XYZ file of C-alpha atoms in Angstrom:
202
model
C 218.308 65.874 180.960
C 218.905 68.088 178.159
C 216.315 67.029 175.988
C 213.956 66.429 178.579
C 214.504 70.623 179.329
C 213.928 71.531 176.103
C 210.685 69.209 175.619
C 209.559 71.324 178.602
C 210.172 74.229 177.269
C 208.614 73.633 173.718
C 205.361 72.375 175.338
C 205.596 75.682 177.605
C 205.364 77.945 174.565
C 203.663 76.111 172.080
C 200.523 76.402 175.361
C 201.714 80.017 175.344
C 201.155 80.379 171.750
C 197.452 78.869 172.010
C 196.748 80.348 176.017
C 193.517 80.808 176.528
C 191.402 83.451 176.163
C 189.371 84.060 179.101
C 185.995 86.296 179.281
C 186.112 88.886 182.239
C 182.842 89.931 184.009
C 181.523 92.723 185.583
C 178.723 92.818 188.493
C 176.483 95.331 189.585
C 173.865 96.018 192.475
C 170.760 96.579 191.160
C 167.570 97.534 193.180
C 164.331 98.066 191.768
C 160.776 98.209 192.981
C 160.118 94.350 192.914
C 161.967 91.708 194.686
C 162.779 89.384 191.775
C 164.526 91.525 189.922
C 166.750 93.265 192.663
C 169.988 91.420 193.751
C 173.737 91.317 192.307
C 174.076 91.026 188.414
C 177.244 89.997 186.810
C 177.631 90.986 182.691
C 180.510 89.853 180.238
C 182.673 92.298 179.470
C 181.679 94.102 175.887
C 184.350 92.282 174.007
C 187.985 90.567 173.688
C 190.961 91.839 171.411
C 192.527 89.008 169.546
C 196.402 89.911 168.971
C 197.577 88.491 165.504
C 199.839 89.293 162.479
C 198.228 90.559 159.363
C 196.805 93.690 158.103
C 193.207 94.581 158.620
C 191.751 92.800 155.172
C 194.251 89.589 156.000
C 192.210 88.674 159.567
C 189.108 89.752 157.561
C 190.287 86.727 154.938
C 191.127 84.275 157.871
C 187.932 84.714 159.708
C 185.985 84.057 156.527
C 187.759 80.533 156.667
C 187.223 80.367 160.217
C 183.051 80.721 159.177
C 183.729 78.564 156.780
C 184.956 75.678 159.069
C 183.468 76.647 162.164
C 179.878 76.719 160.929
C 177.731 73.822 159.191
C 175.613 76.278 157.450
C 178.176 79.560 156.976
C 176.389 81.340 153.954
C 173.108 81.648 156.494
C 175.453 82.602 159.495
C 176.893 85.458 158.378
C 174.124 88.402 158.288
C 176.515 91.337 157.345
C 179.918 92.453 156.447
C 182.466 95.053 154.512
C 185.757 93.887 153.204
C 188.359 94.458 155.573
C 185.928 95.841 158.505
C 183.199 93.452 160.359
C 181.905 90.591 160.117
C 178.609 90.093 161.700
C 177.344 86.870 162.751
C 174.491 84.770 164.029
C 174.927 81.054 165.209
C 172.953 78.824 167.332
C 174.125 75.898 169.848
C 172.033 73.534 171.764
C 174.364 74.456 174.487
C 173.311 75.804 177.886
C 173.829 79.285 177.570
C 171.249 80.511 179.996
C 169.806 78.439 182.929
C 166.364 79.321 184.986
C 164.516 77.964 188.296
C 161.092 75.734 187.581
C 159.448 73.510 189.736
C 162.402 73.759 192.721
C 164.831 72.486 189.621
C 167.281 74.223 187.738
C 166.861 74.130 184.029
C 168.193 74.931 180.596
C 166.485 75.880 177.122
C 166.200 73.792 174.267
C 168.308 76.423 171.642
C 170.577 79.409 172.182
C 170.680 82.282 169.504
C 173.367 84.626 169.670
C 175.022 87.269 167.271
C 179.325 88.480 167.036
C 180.468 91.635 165.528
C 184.209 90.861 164.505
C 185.940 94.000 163.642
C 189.372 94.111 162.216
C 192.316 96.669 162.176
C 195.951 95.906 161.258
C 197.316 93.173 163.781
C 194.326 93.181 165.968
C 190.447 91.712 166.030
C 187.837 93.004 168.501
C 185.319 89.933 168.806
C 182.349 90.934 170.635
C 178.741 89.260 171.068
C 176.055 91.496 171.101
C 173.112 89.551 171.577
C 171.709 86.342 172.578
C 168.400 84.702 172.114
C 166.792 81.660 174.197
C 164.020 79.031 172.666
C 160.983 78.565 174.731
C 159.281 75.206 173.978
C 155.638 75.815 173.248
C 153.099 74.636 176.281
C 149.457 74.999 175.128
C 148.132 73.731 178.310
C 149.950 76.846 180.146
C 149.437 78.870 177.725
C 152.762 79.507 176.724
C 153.309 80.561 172.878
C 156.867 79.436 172.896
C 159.775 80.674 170.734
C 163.337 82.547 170.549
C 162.743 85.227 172.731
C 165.666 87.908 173.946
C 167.739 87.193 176.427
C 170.890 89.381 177.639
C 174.439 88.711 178.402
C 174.275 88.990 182.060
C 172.695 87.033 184.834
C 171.222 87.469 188.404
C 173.642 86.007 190.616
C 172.543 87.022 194.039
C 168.948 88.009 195.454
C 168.652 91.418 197.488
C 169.396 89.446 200.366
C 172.592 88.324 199.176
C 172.036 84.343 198.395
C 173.540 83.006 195.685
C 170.866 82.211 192.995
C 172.636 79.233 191.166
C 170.540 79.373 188.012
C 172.592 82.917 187.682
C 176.078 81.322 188.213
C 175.509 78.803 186.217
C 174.485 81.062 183.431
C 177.502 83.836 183.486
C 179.926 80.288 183.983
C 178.292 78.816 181.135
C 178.077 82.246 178.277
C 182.401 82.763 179.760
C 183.244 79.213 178.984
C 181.183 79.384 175.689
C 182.546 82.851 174.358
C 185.758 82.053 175.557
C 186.347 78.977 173.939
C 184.934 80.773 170.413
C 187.476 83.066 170.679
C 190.481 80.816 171.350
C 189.324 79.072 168.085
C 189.547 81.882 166.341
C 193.140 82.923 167.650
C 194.534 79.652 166.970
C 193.093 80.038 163.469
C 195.139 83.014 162.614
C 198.101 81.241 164.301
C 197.646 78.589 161.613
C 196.338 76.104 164.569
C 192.883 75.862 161.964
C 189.038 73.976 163.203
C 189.955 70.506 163.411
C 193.694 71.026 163.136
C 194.695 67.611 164.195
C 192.848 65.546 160.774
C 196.045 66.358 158.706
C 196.286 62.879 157.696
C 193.939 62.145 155.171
């Protein structure tokens, strides 16, 4: 019984260790002259603060390695950064990150863009995206060009009626779980957890 309380209790705070990290939301009534672009918007919050030990140019160090492993291509990912400060960086999933209404169906682009500022201070991260981009596939027959064009981190979640536009949901549920799952990787990589930390034996 004994070692079947402790078990419990080592599994409780190892999950503790890794909890986590969940994206809050804000929404918004917005009216405007035109009917499809009033309604109820929801936005992720700005950014997440990632608790860790280490000074300032430490967490800058570990999230280098974090690139490093997170990222197939991390020389072309990272666009900017100062030793010990921010890290700014661009990466790309084939994800959904944003969803739209054609045709009476709910769809998804091909590509998502989207760019992190990672700023550091002693024993604390802010991680916070700043932008995201959606590809377009080209349609010559309806004349549409195609390409990454901008997008924003918030969605339209309700007309001006008040029905739920899904295509919105499914966009703030999809840009939360994607964010938030970033960040957790890079917590447990300060925590020594590492990308892939379960292919020790090798």
């Amino acid at each position: 019984m004994k070692k079947l309380l402790f078990a419990l209790i080592a599994i409780f705070i190892s999950a503790s260790s890794y909890a986590q990290i969940l994206w809050g939301t804000s929404t918004e009534e917005i009216k405007t002259k035109y009917k499809m672009t009033s309604g109820t918007y929801e936005t992720l919050d700005e950014y997440v603060v990632i608790e860790s030990e280490g000074t300032a140019l430490e967490l800058y160090e570990k999230t280098l390695g974090w690139i490093n492993e997170t990222y197939n291509t991390p020389e072309e990912v990272i666009k900017g950064k100062v030793e010990g400060e921010y890290i700014r960086i661009t990466g790309s999933t084939s994800k959904p990150l944003k969803y739209y209404k054609g045709l009476g169906m709910i769809l998804t682009y091909a590509m998502n863009r989207y760019s992190i500022v990672i700023r550091f201070k002693d024993g604390k991260v802010r991680f916070e995206p700043t932008e995201i981009e959606v590809y377009i596939e080209p349609n010559p027959q309806a004349f549409v060009k195609g390409g990454w064009t901008a997008g924003d981190l918030s969605a339209r979640i309700k007309n001006q009626k008040g029905k739920e536009l899904k295509e919105g949901t499914k966009s703030i549920e999809a840009m939360v779980s994607y964010f938030s799952n970033l960040g957790s990787s890079l917590e447990a990589y300060y925590k020594g957890g590492g990308v892939g930390a379960d292919d020790d034996d090798w």
